[in-house]
XYZ file of C-alpha atoms in Angstrom:
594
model
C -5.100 18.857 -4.725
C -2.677 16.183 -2.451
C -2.888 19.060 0.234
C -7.192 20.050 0.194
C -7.289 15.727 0.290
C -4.649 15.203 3.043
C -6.403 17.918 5.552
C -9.510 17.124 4.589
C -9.328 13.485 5.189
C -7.042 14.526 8.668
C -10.372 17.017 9.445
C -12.753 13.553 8.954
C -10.419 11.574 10.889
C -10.424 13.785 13.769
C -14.017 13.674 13.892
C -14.151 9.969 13.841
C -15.086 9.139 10.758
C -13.458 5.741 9.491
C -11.657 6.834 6.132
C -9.554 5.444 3.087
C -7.797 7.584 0.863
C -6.092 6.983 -2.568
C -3.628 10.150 -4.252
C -3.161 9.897 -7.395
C -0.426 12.452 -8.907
C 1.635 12.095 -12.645
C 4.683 10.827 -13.156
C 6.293 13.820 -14.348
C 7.616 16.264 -11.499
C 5.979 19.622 -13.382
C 3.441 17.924 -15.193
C 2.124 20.479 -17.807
C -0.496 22.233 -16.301
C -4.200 21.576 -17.755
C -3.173 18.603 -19.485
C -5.037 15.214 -18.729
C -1.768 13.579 -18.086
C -0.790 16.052 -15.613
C -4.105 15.828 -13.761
C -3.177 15.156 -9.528
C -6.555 14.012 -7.094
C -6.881 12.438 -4.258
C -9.701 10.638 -3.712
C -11.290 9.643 0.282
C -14.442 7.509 1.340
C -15.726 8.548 5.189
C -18.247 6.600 6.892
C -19.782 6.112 10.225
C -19.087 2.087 9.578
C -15.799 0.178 9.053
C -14.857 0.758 5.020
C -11.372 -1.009 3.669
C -11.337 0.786 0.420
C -11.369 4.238 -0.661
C -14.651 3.919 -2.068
C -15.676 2.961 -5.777
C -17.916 5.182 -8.191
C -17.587 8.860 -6.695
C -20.460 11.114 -4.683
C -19.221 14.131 -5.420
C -15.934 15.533 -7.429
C -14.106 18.671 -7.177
C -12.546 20.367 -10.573
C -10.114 23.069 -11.118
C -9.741 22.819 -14.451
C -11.294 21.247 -17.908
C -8.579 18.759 -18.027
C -9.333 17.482 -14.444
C -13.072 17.071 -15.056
C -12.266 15.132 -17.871
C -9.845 12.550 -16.531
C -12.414 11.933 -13.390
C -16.128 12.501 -14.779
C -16.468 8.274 -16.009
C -15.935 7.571 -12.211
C -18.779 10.016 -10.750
C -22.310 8.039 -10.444
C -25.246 9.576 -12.383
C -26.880 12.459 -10.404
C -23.319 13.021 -8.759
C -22.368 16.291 -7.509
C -19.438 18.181 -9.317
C -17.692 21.340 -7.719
C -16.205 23.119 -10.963
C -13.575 26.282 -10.949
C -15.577 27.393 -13.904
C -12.353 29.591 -14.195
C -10.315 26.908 -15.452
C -12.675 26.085 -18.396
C -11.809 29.366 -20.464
C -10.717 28.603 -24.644
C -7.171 27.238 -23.645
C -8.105 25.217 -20.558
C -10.806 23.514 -23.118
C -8.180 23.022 -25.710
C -5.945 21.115 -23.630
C -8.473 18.576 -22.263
C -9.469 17.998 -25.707
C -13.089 19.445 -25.646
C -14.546 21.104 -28.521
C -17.132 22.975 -26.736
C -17.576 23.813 -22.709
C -19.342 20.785 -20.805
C -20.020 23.405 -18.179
C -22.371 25.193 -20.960
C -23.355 22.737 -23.586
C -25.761 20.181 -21.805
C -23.345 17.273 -21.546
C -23.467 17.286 -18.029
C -27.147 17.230 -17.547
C -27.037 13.866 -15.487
C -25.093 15.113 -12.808
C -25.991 18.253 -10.220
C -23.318 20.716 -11.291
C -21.848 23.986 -8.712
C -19.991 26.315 -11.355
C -17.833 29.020 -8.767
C -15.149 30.707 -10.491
C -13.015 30.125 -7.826
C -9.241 31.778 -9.056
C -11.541 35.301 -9.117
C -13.209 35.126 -6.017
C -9.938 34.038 -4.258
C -7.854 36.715 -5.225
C -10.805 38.871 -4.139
C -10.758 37.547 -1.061
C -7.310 37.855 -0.273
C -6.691 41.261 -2.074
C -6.240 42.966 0.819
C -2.935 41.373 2.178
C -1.245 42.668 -0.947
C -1.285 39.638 -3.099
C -1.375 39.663 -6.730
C -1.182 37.393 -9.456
C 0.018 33.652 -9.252
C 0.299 34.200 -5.773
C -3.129 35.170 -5.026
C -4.192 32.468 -7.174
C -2.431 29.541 -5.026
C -4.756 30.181 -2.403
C -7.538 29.071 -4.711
C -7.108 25.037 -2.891
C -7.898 26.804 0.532
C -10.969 27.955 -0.863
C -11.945 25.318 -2.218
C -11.474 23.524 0.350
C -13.676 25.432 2.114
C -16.244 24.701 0.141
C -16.062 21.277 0.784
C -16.188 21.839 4.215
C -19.270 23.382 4.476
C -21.143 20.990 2.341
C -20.035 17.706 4.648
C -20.250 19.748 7.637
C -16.735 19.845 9.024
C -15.106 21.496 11.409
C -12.287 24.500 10.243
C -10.222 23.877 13.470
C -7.659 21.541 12.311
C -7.136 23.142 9.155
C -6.955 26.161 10.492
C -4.087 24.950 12.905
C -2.753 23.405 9.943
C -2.635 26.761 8.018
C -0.564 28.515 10.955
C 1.702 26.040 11.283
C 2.429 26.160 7.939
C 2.683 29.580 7.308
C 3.826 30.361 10.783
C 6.993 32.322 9.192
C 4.944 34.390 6.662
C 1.892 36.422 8.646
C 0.508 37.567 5.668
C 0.176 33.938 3.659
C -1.164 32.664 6.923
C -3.800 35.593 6.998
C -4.334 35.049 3.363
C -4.813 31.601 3.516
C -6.979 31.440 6.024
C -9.468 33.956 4.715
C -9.652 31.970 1.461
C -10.554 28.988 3.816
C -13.816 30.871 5.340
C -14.680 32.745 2.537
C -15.026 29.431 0.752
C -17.036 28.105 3.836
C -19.335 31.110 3.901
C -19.840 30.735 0.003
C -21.151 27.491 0.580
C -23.408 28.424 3.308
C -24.414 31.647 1.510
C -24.793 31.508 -1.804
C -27.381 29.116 -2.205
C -26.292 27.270 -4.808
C -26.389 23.602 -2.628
C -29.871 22.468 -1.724
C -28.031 20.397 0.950
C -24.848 19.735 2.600
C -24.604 16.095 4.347
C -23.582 15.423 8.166
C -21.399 12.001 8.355
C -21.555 10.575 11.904
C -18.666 8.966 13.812
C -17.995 5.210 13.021
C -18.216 2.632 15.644
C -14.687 1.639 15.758
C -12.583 -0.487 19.053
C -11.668 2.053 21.554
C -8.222 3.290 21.190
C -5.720 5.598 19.449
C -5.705 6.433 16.080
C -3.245 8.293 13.689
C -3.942 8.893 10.377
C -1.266 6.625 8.754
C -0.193 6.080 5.225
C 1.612 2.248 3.946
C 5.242 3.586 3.435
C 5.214 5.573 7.350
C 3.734 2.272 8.883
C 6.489 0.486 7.074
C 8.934 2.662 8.551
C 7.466 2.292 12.179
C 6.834 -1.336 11.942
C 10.985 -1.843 11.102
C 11.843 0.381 14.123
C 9.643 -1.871 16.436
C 10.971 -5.140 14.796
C 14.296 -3.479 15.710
C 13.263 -2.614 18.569
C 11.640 -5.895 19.831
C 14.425 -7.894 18.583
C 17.580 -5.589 20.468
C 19.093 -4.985 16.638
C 19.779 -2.136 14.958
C 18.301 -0.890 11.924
C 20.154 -0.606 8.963
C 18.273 0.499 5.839
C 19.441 1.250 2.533
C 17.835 1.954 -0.513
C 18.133 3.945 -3.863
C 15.561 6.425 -4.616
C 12.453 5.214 -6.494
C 9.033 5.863 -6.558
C 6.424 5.000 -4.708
C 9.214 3.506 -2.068
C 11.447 7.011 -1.842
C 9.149 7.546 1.691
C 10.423 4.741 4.049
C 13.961 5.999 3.639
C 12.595 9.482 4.258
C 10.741 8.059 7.426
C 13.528 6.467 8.429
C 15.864 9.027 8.325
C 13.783 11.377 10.648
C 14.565 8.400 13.713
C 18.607 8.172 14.629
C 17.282 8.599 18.262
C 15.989 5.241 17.852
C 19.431 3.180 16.555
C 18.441 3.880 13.085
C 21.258 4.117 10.497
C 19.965 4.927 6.628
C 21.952 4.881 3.678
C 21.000 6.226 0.298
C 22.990 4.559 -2.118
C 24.591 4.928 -5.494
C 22.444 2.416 -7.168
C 20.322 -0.799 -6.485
C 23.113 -3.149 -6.084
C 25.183 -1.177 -3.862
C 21.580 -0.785 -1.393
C 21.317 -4.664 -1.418
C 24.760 -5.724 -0.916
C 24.665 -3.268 1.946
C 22.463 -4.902 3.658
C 24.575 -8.306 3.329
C 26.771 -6.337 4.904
C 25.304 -5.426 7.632
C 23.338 -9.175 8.284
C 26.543 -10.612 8.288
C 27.749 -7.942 11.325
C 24.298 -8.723 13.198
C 22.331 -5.991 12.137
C 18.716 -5.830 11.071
C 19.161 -5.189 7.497
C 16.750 -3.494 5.219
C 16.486 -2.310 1.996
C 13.114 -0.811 -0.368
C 12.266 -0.599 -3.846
C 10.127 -0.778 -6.668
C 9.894 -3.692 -9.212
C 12.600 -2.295 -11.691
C 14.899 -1.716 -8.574
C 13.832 -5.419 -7.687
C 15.462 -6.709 -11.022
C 18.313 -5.366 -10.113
C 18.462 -6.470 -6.784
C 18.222 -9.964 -7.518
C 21.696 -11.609 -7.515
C 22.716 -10.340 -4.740
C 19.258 -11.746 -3.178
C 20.520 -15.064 -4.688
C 24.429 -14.330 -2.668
C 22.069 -13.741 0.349
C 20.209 -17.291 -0.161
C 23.196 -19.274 -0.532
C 24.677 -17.303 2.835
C 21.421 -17.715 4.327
C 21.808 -14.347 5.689
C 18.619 -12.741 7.234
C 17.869 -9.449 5.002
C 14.393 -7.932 4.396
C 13.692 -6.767 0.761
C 10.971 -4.167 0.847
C 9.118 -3.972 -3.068
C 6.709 -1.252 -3.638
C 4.741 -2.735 -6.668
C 4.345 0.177 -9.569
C 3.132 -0.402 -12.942
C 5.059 -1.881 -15.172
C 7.030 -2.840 -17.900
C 10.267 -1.034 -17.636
C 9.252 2.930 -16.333
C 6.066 1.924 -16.863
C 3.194 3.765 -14.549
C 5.866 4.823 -11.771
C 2.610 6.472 -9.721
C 0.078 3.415 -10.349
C -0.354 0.901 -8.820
C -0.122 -3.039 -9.740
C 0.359 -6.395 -8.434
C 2.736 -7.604 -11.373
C 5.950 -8.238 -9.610
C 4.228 -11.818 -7.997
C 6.249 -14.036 -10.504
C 9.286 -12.170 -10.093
C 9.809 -12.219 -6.379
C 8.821 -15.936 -6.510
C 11.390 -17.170 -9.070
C 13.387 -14.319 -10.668
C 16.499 -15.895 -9.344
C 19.179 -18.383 -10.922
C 18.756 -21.539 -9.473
C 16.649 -23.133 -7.052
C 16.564 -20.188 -4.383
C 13.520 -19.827 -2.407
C 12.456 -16.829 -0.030
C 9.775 -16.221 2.312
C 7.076 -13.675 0.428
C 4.655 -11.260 2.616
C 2.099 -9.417 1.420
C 0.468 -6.057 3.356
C -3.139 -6.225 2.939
C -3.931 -2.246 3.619
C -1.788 0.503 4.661
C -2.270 0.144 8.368
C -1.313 -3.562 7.942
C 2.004 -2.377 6.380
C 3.500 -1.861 10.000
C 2.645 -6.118 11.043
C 3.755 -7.050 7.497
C 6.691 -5.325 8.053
C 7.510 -6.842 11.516
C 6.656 -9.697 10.550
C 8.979 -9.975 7.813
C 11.642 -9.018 10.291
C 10.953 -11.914 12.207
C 10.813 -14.319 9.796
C 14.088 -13.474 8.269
C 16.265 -13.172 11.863
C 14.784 -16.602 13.382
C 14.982 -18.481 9.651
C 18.265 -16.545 8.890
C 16.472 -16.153 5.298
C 16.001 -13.038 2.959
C 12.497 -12.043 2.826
C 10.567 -10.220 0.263
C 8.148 -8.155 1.530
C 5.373 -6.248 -0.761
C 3.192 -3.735 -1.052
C 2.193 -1.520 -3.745
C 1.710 2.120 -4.881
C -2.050 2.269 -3.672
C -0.933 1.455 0.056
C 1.798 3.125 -0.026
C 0.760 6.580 -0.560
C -3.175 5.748 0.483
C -4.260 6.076 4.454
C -6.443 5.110 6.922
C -6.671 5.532 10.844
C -4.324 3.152 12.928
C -5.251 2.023 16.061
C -1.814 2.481 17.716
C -0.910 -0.548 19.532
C 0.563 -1.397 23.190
C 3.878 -1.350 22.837
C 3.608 -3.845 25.583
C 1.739 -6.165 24.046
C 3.735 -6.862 20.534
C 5.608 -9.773 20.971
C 9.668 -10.451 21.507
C 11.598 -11.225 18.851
C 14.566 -13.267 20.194
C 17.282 -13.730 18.474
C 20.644 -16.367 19.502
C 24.096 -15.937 18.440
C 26.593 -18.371 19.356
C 29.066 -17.888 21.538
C 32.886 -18.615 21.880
C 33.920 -21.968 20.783
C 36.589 -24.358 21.031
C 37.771 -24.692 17.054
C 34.449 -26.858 16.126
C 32.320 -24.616 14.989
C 29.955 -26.010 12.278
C 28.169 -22.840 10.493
C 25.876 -24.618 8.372
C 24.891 -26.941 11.402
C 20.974 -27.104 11.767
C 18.381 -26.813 14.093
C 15.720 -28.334 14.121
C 14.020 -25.771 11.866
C 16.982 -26.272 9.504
C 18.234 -23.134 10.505
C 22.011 -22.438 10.840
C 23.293 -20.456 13.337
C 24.030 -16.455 13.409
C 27.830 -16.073 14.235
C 28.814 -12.334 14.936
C 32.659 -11.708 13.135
C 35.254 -11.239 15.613
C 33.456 -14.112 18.375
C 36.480 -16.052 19.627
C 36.409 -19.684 17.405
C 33.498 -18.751 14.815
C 35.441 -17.793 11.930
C 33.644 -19.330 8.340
C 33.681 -18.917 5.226
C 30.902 -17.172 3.237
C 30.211 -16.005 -0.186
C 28.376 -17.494 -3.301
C 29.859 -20.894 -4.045
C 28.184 -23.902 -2.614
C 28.791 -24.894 0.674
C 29.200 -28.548 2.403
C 26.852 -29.376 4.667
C 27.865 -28.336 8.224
C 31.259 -26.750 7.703
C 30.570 -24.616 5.416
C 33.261 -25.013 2.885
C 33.379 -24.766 -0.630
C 32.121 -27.592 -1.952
C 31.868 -29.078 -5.756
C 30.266 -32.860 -4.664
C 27.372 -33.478 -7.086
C 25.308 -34.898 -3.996
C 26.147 -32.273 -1.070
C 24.759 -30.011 -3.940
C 21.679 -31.831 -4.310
C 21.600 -32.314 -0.076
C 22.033 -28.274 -0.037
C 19.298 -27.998 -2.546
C 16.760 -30.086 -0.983
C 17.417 -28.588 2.861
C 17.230 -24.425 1.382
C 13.785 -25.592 0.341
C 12.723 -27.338 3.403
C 13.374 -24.910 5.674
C 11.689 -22.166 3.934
C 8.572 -24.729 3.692
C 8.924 -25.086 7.197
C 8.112 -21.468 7.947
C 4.556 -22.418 7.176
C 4.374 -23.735 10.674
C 5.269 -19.909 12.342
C 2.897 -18.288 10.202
C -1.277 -18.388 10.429
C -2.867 -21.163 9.079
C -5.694 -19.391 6.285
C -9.309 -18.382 7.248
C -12.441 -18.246 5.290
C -15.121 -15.477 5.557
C -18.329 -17.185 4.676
C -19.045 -20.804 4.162
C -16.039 -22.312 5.504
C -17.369 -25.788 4.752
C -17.225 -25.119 1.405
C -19.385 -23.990 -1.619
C -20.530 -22.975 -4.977
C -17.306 -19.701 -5.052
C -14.291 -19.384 -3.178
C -12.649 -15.676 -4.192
C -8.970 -15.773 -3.151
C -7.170 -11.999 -2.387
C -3.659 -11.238 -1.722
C -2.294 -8.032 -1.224
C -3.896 -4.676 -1.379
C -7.069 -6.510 -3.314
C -8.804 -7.348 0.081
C -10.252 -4.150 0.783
C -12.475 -4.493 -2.889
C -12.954 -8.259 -2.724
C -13.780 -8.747 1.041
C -16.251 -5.416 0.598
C -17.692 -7.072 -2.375
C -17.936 -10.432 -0.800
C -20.007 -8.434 2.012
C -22.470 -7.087 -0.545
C -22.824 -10.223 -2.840
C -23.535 -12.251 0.649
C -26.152 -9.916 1.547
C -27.814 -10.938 -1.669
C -27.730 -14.675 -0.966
C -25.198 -15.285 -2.718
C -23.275 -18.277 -1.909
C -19.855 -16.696 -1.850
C -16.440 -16.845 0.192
C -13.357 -15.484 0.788
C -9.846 -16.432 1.830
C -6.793 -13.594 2.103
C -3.334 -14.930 1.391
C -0.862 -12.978 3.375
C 2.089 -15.013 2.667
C 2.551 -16.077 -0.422
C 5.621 -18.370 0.131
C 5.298 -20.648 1.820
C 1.999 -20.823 1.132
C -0.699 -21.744 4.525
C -0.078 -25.227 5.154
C -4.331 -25.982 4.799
C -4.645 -24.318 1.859
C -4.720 -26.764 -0.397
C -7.619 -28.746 2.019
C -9.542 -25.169 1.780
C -9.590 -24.886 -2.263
C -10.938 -28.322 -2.066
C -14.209 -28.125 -0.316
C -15.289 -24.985 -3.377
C -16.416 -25.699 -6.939
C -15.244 -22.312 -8.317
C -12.413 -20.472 -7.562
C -11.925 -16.781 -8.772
C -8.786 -15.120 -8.074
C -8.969 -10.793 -8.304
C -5.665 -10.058 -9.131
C -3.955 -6.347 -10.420
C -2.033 -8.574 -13.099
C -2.568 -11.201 -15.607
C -3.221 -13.809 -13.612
C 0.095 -14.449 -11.618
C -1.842 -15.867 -7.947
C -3.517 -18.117 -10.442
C -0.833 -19.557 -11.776
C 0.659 -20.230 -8.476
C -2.595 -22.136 -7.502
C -3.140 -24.296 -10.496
C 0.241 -25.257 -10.563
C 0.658 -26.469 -6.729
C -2.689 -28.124 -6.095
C -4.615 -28.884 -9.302
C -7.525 -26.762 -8.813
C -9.403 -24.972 -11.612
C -8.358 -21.362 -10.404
C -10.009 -18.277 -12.855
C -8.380 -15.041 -12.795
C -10.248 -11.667 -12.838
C -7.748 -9.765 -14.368
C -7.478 -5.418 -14.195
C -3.995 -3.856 -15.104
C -5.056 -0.708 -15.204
C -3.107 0.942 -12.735
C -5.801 1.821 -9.956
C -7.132 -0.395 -7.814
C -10.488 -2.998 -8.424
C -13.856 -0.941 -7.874
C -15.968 -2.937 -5.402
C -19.131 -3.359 -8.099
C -16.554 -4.881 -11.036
C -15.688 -7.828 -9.058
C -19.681 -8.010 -7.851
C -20.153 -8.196 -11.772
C -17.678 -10.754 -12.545
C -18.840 -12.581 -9.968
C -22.696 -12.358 -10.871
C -20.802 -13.616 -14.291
C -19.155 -16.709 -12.981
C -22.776 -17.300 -10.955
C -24.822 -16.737 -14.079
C -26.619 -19.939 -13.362
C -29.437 -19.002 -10.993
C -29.221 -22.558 -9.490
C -25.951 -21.239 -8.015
C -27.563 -18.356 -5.808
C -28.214 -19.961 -2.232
């Protein structure tokens, strides 16, 4: 199902379409086949218009089995179409979705405009002549299906048909089969006159440019190589396998022509500490994980504050506790980038709004940490990691410098903890002629450098860690409203991978006179430096959030204002019409409705 959504997506991309995609897969690497828990789908939203979400209640659904149709059928809108492989709704298939009778057959499904193909039969018919049999017929089945879906949008067979022969390039006869289950799913559609229609989406007015169909975790990966790039270091990126962030160190590891070294590690700690490493030599270091890798991670973090070493720390949000959801998505792991750490030891925190934004979140994480020789936390989640959209790839040209100063030679008075006048202390390289210092956890005196126990140099320290990460808020974007930026009766506030829903939703609910706003935090610490002025000027403030409220917190906490959470841990992302009912909720009053 991950392959009939990636080339049909690529095949709507191709023809302009704007899209946004969202796989969903189990946990479990062989997931037992025609259970609900091992159900994989990808779903995609294509328009002719600019979308930021991969769409909320579903048009139409494709199902190979019981189990499948049973997992997906609450999302599908009444009078939806469903696509059903009535082949894998025999006695067993049934069994294992838990239904007592067939919902192809017994009038449950009455609401919706149902195709029933037995698709595993007519496949292996299809391909019988190139000699296969058995399973192997039957894994053809997604080509023809795919077909089908082809024909009843309209596309093109080109690029999947270039898809199928590169593929298959080193088996003629899986190519050949292959691609006649692709047509003779196409001409079924046009043929058998079961559809009444099939629906032509035009091209979306987007900017002129080049696109690439790009998922979160590649445009990670690229965004590091141009920070890297832009800023004449090289990469260094280690990381311990984990899902959803395994991908960037895959990515990565595909570019040595481009002065990038990965390491996978033995474990979490041995990533992280790598990466002091490799600060401390001048290198852009780099390491990505998922919120239990995070825990993990986090004393060495702390060693890197107290260094003030620049380091990226790359967090691909999964659901949670513990294991928890490892293929869902959540925002949960706010709190603990923010103050997991012993101490008072602040960081920088990004936040990638979609997955195309994942390559300037990462660069500008990169930046941030090199010219505020800082760790930075950096995060995404599993919905923009392994979701896509098309990238308008930029001018190389055009993306800004990052320069970066090292010291040179001096005379025996080097001062590493001396400060500019961003607080920052300088970058010596090991081996310059005069810059030798001490580093490593224990506190340091102000200046030199050495270890120091003095009650009020510990204080002094304290105090300057903290002002020159709130400093940062002066290199970063001050926040913008969409709507009423005067102020008014709601202010929603979005962070991370919740803009697509909320600022769609905002779109609708303004188009119904509602008096609504919305303002996108990208980073998260420090926060914009008018944000507090903003929250102000609204009387409501309602913050979507893919946790229990952890944004909210945040707000109340630093300036006083009566934040309300809108709360969904459910490990998909908000549907666009939920947070138009909550806020329809919170607006109840009809005095409220400009």
């Amino acid at each position: 199902m991950q392959l009939i959504g990636e080339q049909f997506s690529g095949a709507s991309a191709l023809l302009g379409n704007d899209i946004s995609v969202m796989p969903e897969f189990p946990a479990e690497i062989r997931a037992p086949a025609g259970t609900t828990y091992g159900v994989s789908g990808y779903q995609i939203q294509f328009s002719s218009y600019d979308i930021h979400t991969p769409g909320d209640r579903l048009n139409a659904l494709l199902v190979m089995n019981a189990a499948a149709l049973k997992v997906n059928l609450p999302d599908l809108i009444d009078g939806g179409i469903i696509i059903a492989n009535s082949d894998g709704f025999e006695a067993g298939n049934l069994k294992l979705a838990g239904y007592e009778s067939n919902p192809l057959e017994d009038g449950s499904l009455e609401d919706y405009t149902v195709h029933q193909i037995p698709i595993t039969k007519v496949t292996t018919t299809a391909v019988e002549e190139f000699g296969l049999k058995g399973k192997e017929a039957a894994r053809c089945k997604n080509f023809y299906a795919l077909g089908v879906v082809m024909w009843l949008y309209n596309r093109n067979l080109d690029p999947i048909l270039r898809f199928i022969e590169s593929k298959f390039a080193k088996n003629e006869t899986l190519r050949k089969a292959n691609e006649r289950a692709l047509k003779a799913g196409w001409y079924y559609g046009e043929t058998a006159e079961l559809f009444k229609y099939n629906y032509s989406v035009p091209k979306a007015k987007i900017p002129p440019g080049t696109y690439r169909n790009l998922s979160g975790n590649h445009a990670l990966a690229l965004g590091l190589i141009t920070a890297s790039h832009k800023s004449g270091k090289p990469l260094f990126y280690a990381g311990y396998p984990i899902t959803p962030a395994s991908d960037i160190l895959h990515e990565l590891a595909k570019h040595k022509n481009f002065d990038v070294r990965t390491f996978q590690a033995e474990d979490e700690i041995a990533a992280v500490t790598s990466c002091i490493g490799s600060a401390y030599g001048g290198g852009l270091a780099v390491t990505g994980t998922s919120g239990p890798g995070l825990a993990l991670k986090t004393e060495a973090i702390n060693l890197a504050v107290m260094t003030e070493l620049p380091i990226v720390v790359i967090d691909v949000q999964r659901g949670g506790p513990s294991t928890g959801l490892p293929t869902k998505t959540e925002q949960t792991d706010l709190l603990q980038a923010m103050y997991s750490r012993n101490g008072e030891s602040p960081v920088p925190i990004i936040a990638a709004k979609s997955p195309g934004d994942c390559f300037q979140a990462a660069f500008e994480a990169c930046r941030i940490a090199m010219q505020h020789m800082t760790p930075v936390i950096l995060l995404t989640d599993a919905y923009l990691a392994t979701g896509a959209e098309p990238w308008r790839i930029p001018d190389v040209s055009s993306i800004e410098e990052i320069p970066i100063h090292h010291p040179q030679s001096s005379d025996g008075d080097f001062r590493p903890y001396a400060r500019d006048e961003n607080l920052v202390r300088p970058w010596a390289l090991p081996g310059t002629p005069g810059l030798q210092h001490r580093v490593g956890g224990l506190e340091k005196q102000d200046g030199t450098g050495a270890v120091s126990y003095d009650p009020d140099n510990h204080h002094r320290m304290i105090e300057i860690r903290e002002e020159k990460i709130n400093k940062i808020a002066q290199f970063i974007e001050p926040a913008e409203v969409v709507g009423s930026e005067g102020g008014g009766e709601l202010l929603l506030v979005s962070w991370g991978s919740t803009f697509g829903s909320t600022f769609a939703a905002v779109n609708r609910l303004r188009e119904q006179n509602y008096d609504v706003s919305l303002l996108h935090l990208r980073w998260l610490n420090p926060l914009p430096r008018n944000l507090g002025e903003i929250l102000k000027k609204f009387k409501k403030i309602l913050v979507p959030e893919l946790n229990r409220g952890q944004l909210t917190q945040i707000l109340r906490a630093r300036y006083l204002v009566d934040a309300q959470t809108f709360s969904r841990v459910s490990g998909r992302p908000f549907m666009i019409e939920k947070i138009e009912e909550q806020v329809k909720e919170v607006l109840r009053d009809k005095e409220l409705v400009a």
